Tab-separated table of C-alpha atoms in Angstrom:
chain	number	residue	atom	x	y	z
V	240	MET	CA	99.945	113.694	124.252
V	241	GLY	CA	100.419	110.003	123.581
V	242	PRO	CA	100.594	108.124	120.266
V	243	GLN	CA	97.897	109.102	117.763
V	244	ALA	CA	96.458	106.854	115.019
V	245	GLN	CA	94.243	107.652	112.041
V	246	LEU	CA	93.152	105.641	109.016
V	247	LEU	CA	93.654	107.342	105.645
V	248	HIS	CA	92.389	106.851	102.089
V	249	GLY	CA	89.372	104.755	102.990
V	250	GLY	CA	91.284	102.633	105.464
V	251	THR	CA	94.045	101.580	103.067
V	252	ARG	CA	96.762	103.451	104.947
V	253	LEU	CA	97.499	104.142	108.598
V	254	HIS	CA	98.947	107.362	110.009
V	255	LEU	CA	100.774	107.080	113.339
V	256	GLN	CA	102.207	110.099	115.140
V	257	HIS	CA	103.921	110.619	118.481
V	258	GLY	CA	106.079	113.662	119.156
V	259	PRO	CA	108.540	114.041	116.260
V	260	ILE	CA	107.795	110.582	114.813
V	261	ASP	CA	105.296	110.550	111.949
V	262	LEU	CA	104.605	107.312	110.046
V	263	ILE	CA	102.492	106.431	107.030
V	264	ILE	CA	101.944	102.680	106.697
V	265	GLY	CA	100.562	100.653	103.826
V	266	ALA	CA	99.899	96.905	103.799
V	267	ASP	CA	98.419	94.446	101.305
V	268	GLY	CA	96.901	91.398	102.982
V	269	ASP	CA	95.170	91.239	106.360
V	270	ARG	CA	95.225	94.988	106.782
V	271	PRO	CA	93.397	95.174	110.152
V	272	ALA	CA	95.861	92.723	111.709
V	273	ALA	CA	98.826	94.555	110.209
V	274	PHE	CA	97.627	97.950	111.393
V	275	ALA	CA	96.862	96.631	114.875
V	276	ALA	CA	100.398	95.261	115.098
V	277	ALA	CA	101.805	98.584	113.912
V	278	GLN	CA	99.902	100.482	116.596
V	279	ALA	CA	100.978	98.046	119.297
V	280	ARG	CA	104.654	98.283	118.372
V	281	PHE	CA	104.542	102.042	117.863
V	282	ALA	CA	103.055	102.641	121.308
V	283	THR	CA	106.439	102.427	123.064
V	284	VAL	CA	108.836	103.547	120.311
V	285	LEU	CA	109.364	107.115	121.519
V	286	ASP	CA	109.738	106.105	125.162
V	287	GLU	CA	112.319	103.466	124.199
V	288	LEU	CA	114.392	106.040	122.337
V	289	VAL	CA	114.126	108.716	125.027
V	290	GLN	CA	115.489	106.310	127.642
V	291	GLU	CA	118.768	106.011	125.731
V	292	LEU	CA	118.861	109.394	123.998
V	293	PRO	CA	121.947	110.821	125.761
V	294	ALA	CA	124.036	107.825	124.698
V	295	LEU	CA	122.595	107.775	121.178
V	296	ARG	CA	123.683	111.397	120.672
V	297	GLN	CA	127.312	110.587	121.476
V	298	PRO	CA	129.866	110.012	118.685
V	299	LEU	CA	130.407	106.345	117.945
V	300	SER	CA	133.781	104.692	118.246
V	301	THR	CA	134.670	101.206	117.082
V	302	ASP	CA	134.358	99.927	120.662
V	303	THR	CA	131.203	101.758	121.805
V	304	ARG	CA	129.075	99.515	124.009
V	305	ALA	CA	125.868	98.207	122.433
V	306	PRO	CA	122.703	99.948	123.680
V	307	ALA	CA	119.905	98.052	125.402
V	308	GLY	CA	116.857	98.742	123.226
V	309	ALA	CA	116.060	96.948	119.979
V	310	ILE	CA	115.655	100.161	117.969
V	311	ALA	CA	118.802	101.677	119.449
V	312	ARG	CA	120.738	98.537	118.515
V	313	LYS	CA	119.516	98.822	114.914
V	314	MET	CA	120.682	102.436	114.879
V	315	GLN	CA	124.121	101.556	116.191
V	316	ARG	CA	124.560	98.612	113.811
V	317	ALA	CA	123.749	100.828	110.828
V	318	ALA	CA	126.103	103.611	111.919
V	319	HIS	CA	128.947	101.437	113.242
V	320	PRO	CA	130.730	100.869	109.877
V	321	TYR	CA	131.297	104.643	109.676
V	322	ALA	CA	132.782	104.983	113.169
V	323	ALA	CA	136.358	104.392	112.018
V	324	GLU	CA	135.984	106.900	109.166
V	325	GLY	CA	134.959	110.038	111.052
V	326	PHE	CA	132.189	111.602	113.100
V	327	VAL	CA	128.917	109.691	113.306
V	328	THR	CA	126.296	109.091	115.982
V	329	PRO	CA	123.555	106.455	116.046
V	330	MET	CA	121.036	109.282	115.553
V	331	ALA	CA	122.015	109.319	111.870
V	332	ALA	CA	119.941	106.139	111.518
V	333	VAL	CA	117.021	106.873	113.840
V	334	ALA	CA	114.242	107.471	111.294
V	335	GLY	CA	115.173	104.446	109.216
V	336	ALA	CA	115.541	102.215	112.266
V	337	VAL	CA	112.043	103.144	113.473
V	338	ALA	CA	110.623	102.355	110.025
V	339	ASP	CA	112.436	98.996	109.940
V	340	THR	CA	111.192	98.126	113.425
V	341	VAL	CA	107.517	98.844	112.739
V	342	LEU	CA	107.691	97.037	109.388
V	343	HIS	CA	109.130	93.946	111.087
V	344	ALA	CA	106.288	94.006	113.615
V	345	ILE	CA	103.526	94.084	111.007
V	346	CYS	CA	105.156	91.399	108.848
V	347	ALA	CA	105.587	89.153	111.886
V	348	ALA	CA	101.917	89.570	112.809
V	349	THR	CA	100.327	88.405	109.549
V	350	PRO	CA	101.306	87.278	106.025
V	351	LEU	CA	101.474	90.291	103.697
V	352	THR	CA	102.223	90.440	99.982
V	353	ARG	CA	103.494	94.015	100.180
V	354	ALA	CA	104.002	96.558	102.937
V	355	TYR	CA	105.842	99.766	103.622
V	356	VAL	CA	106.501	102.114	106.524
V	357	ASN	CA	107.321	105.695	105.563
V	358	ASN	CA	108.909	107.722	108.360
V	359	GLY	CA	109.150	111.233	106.960
V	360	GLY	CA	110.600	110.018	103.671
V	361	ASP	CA	112.721	107.199	105.080
V	362	ILE	CA	110.977	104.040	103.906
V	363	ALA	CA	111.197	100.371	104.923
V	364	LEU	CA	109.813	97.872	102.394
V	365	HIS	CA	108.407	94.340	102.298
V	366	LEU	CA	107.870	92.812	98.846
V	367	THR	CA	106.901	89.265	97.904
V	368	THR	CA	107.081	87.616	94.480
V	369	GLY	CA	105.403	89.670	91.790
V	370	GLN	CA	105.139	92.825	93.895
V	371	HIS	CA	106.889	96.150	93.384
V	372	PHE	CA	107.148	99.560	95.015
V	373	THR	CA	107.300	102.914	93.264
V	374	SER	CA	107.989	106.325	94.714
V	375	ALA	CA	108.490	109.836	93.406
V	376	MET	CA	111.497	111.952	94.305
V	377	SER	CA	110.522	115.569	94.921
V	378	GLY	CA	112.563	118.667	95.619
V	379	HIS	CA	112.058	120.942	98.623
V	380	ASN	CA	110.052	123.230	96.338
V	381	GLY	CA	107.845	120.396	95.075
V	382	ALA	CA	109.732	119.948	91.803
V	383	ASP	CA	109.633	116.494	90.218
V	384	LEU	CA	113.150	115.048	90.517
V	385	GLY	CA	112.481	111.534	89.246
V	386	ARG	CA	111.132	108.097	90.108
V	387	ILE	CA	112.173	105.014	92.047
V	388	ALA	CA	110.773	101.626	91.016
V	389	ILE	CA	111.794	98.590	93.073
V	390	PRO	CA	110.824	95.075	91.908
V	391	HIS	CA	110.501	92.177	94.327
V	392	ASP	CA	113.760	90.569	93.171
V	393	SER	CA	115.840	93.640	94.011
V	394	PRO	CA	117.714	93.510	97.344
V	395	VAL	CA	116.626	97.101	98.021
V	396	ARG	CA	114.386	97.219	101.092
V	397	GLY	CA	115.235	100.678	102.381
V	398	ILE	CA	115.040	104.195	100.946
V	399	ALA	CA	116.177	107.380	102.692
V	400	THR	CA	116.654	111.022	101.790
V	401	SER	CA	118.850	113.638	103.446
V	402	GLY	CA	120.016	117.157	102.659
V	403	ARG	CA	120.035	120.709	103.898
V	404	HIS	CA	116.304	121.182	103.246
V	405	GLY	CA	115.332	118.099	105.267
V	406	ARG	CA	114.208	117.683	108.862
V	407	SER	CA	117.764	117.344	110.189
V	408	LEU	CA	120.697	119.734	110.107
V	409	SER	CA	123.302	119.053	107.418
V	410	LEU	CA	127.037	119.658	107.129
V	411	GLY	CA	126.775	119.747	103.328
V	412	ILE	CA	125.007	121.796	100.669
V	413	ALA	CA	123.096	119.075	98.794
V	414	ASP	CA	119.462	119.973	98.232
V	415	SER	CA	118.765	116.267	98.669
V	416	VAL	CA	120.406	112.857	98.460
V	417	THR	CA	118.247	109.753	98.073
V	418	VAL	CA	119.845	106.391	98.885
V	419	LEU	CA	118.764	102.806	98.212
V	420	ALA	CA	120.000	100.121	100.614
V	421	ARG	CA	119.084	96.769	102.140
V	422	THR	CA	117.436	98.376	105.172
V	423	ALA	CA	115.983	101.787	105.890
V	424	ALA	CA	118.435	102.305	108.759
V	425	GLU	CA	121.402	101.647	106.461
V	426	ALA	CA	119.955	103.970	103.819
V	427	ASP	CA	119.330	106.659	106.441
V	428	VAL	CA	122.876	106.907	107.763
V	429	ALA	CA	124.369	106.658	104.264
V	430	ALA	CA	122.150	109.452	102.937
V	431	THR	CA	123.381	111.661	105.775
V	432	MET	CA	127.021	110.873	105.023
V	433	ILE	CA	126.711	111.448	101.284
V	434	ALA	CA	124.759	114.686	101.770
V	435	ASN	CA	127.503	115.911	104.109
V	436	ALA	CA	130.101	115.153	101.433
V	437	VAL	CA	128.389	117.382	98.848
V	438	ASP	CA	130.234	120.496	99.916
V	439	LEU	CA	132.527	123.378	99.011
V	440	PRO	CA	134.472	124.197	102.199
V	441	GLY	CA	135.219	127.880	102.558
V	442	HIS	CA	133.006	128.983	99.665
V	443	PRO	CA	131.776	132.582	100.155
V	444	ALA	CA	128.212	131.748	99.054
V	445	ILE	CA	127.763	129.255	101.901
V	446	THR	CA	126.765	130.318	105.422
V	447	ARG	CA	127.357	128.005	108.375
V	448	THR	CA	126.299	128.136	112.008
V	449	PRO	CA	127.181	125.898	114.982
V	450	ALA	CA	124.508	123.231	115.249
V	451	CYS	CA	124.038	123.811	118.982
V	452	SER	CA	123.054	127.447	118.351
V	453	LEU	CA	120.112	126.213	116.250
V	454	ASP	CA	119.158	123.170	118.317
V	455	ASP	CA	120.306	122.689	121.903
V	456	ASN	CA	119.673	118.963	121.562
V	457	SER	CA	121.515	118.389	118.274
V	458	ASP	CA	123.906	115.451	118.269
V	459	LEU	CA	126.222	117.583	116.080
V	460	GLY	CA	127.254	119.834	118.985
V	461	ASP	CA	129.176	122.887	117.767
V	462	MET	CA	129.871	121.486	114.299
V	463	PRO	CA	129.157	124.053	111.539
V	464	VAL	CA	125.926	123.223	109.713
V	465	VAL	CA	124.795	124.884	106.500
V	466	THR	CA	122.105	127.536	106.958
V	467	HIS	CA	122.297	129.167	103.526
V	468	CYS	CA	123.742	128.417	100.109
V	469	GLY	CA	123.561	131.090	97.447
V	470	THR	CA	123.255	130.372	93.749
V	471	LEU	CA	126.397	128.590	92.585
V	472	PRO	CA	127.983	128.641	89.130
V	473	ALA	CA	127.880	125.377	87.181
V	474	THR	CA	131.542	124.565	87.845
V	475	ASP	CA	131.045	124.835	91.604
V	476	ARG	CA	127.824	122.795	91.573
V	477	ARG	CA	129.525	120.023	89.675
V	478	LEU	CA	132.569	120.091	91.932
V	479	ALA	CA	130.382	119.721	95.021
V	480	LEU	CA	128.340	116.918	93.461
V	481	GLU	CA	131.528	115.142	92.445
V	482	GLN	CA	132.602	115.010	96.099
V	483	GLY	CA	129.282	113.396	96.966
V	484	ARG	CA	129.472	111.007	94.019
V	485	LYS	CA	132.884	109.785	95.165
V	486	ARG	CA	131.492	109.113	98.634
V	487	ALA	CA	128.471	107.288	97.213
V	488	ASP	CA	130.607	105.172	94.883
V	489	ASP	CA	132.847	104.243	97.818
V	490	LEU	CA	129.843	103.101	99.861
V	491	ILE	CA	128.554	101.072	96.906
V	492	GLN	CA	131.935	99.361	96.544
V	493	LYS	CA	131.950	98.590	100.276
V	494	GLY	CA	128.483	97.022	99.985
V	495	ARG	CA	126.797	99.473	102.337
V	496	ILE	CA	124.360	100.893	99.770
V	497	LEU	CA	122.959	99.889	96.380
V	498	GLY	CA	122.379	103.242	94.718
V	499	ALA	CA	122.078	106.986	95.217
V	500	ALA	CA	120.753	110.099	93.497
V	501	LEU	CA	122.283	113.467	94.391
V	502	PHE	CA	120.705	116.868	93.688
V	503	LEU	CA	122.054	120.417	93.911
V	504	GLN	CA	120.483	123.515	92.348
V	505	GLY	CA	119.230	121.738	89.228
V	506	ASP	CA	122.278	119.518	88.685
V	507	ASN	CA	122.346	115.868	89.710
V	508	ARG	CA	124.339	112.648	89.835
V	509	ASN	CA	123.062	109.054	89.740
V	510	CYS	CA	125.193	106.280	91.257
V	511	GLY	CA	124.661	102.554	91.535
V	512	THR	CA	123.969	99.280	89.817
V	513	PRO	CA	120.748	98.250	88.031
V	514	LEU	CA	119.219	96.621	91.108
V	515	ALA	CA	116.323	99.059	90.987
V	516	ASN	CA	115.060	101.567	88.481
V	517	LEU	CA	116.232	104.885	89.881
V	518	SER	CA	115.631	107.485	87.178
V	519	ILE	CA	116.241	111.198	87.546
V	520	ARG	CA	115.075	114.033	85.379
V	521	THR	CA	117.531	115.735	83.055
V	522	ALA	CA	119.388	118.506	84.845
V	523	GLU	CA	117.888	121.946	84.399
V	524	HIS	CA	121.404	123.345	84.019
V	525	ALA	CA	123.325	121.534	81.274
């Protein structure tokens, strides 16, 4: 089945779906023109990615050749800074790169005061003077984790969330990690890296399985991904979150991200500068 489109909420939002890609789009301005541009750009997104999928699933090195497609190039640019630091593939940025690409298409088609493209929780933003964007952070069980409020004068234009309860496999035990960055692709890969860092290697409460045994097509190959994490004592939760916080702080210092919120079994950490209002609820476990 090809790309599907449906207007939502009285025509104020557009839902686009094709295979595993599922977008919700909002636009303030000439909405029909914006939505038409979104549909036109979305029509070939999946085919573009499939053409280069084998290469995009390969680990990046500092001298990996640039891919051909525009979305694939966004993915590689976002992931490239991590290539010298350890394992990463361009697929770590795929959801964010798709959101960035569709957002660029609708903003190029018509003047908009505000727009967003939400690709399964990875969000690309367009804000003009006087506009703002707010979003709730929710746990895998629907719990309210906090709020994100981004004013127009913040450099944040991308939001992404990763963790072991998300759509992708994770090497870490974080319930979720939400990252603010300048693009959705940059936020996407960073959220993956920080979520992987929230970990307790060798802990008896954590079960791991080779990624390829769960998904033949996983870019993680035989790397051990987390399939279960039992209830952890407070000291262990905080130790794991501290590993993630160190990674997030390092990425902030390097200018790759602007903020992050990390969550694990009721405990949390908030990292970043006051470039956006990222507020989290008080931890359930003090």
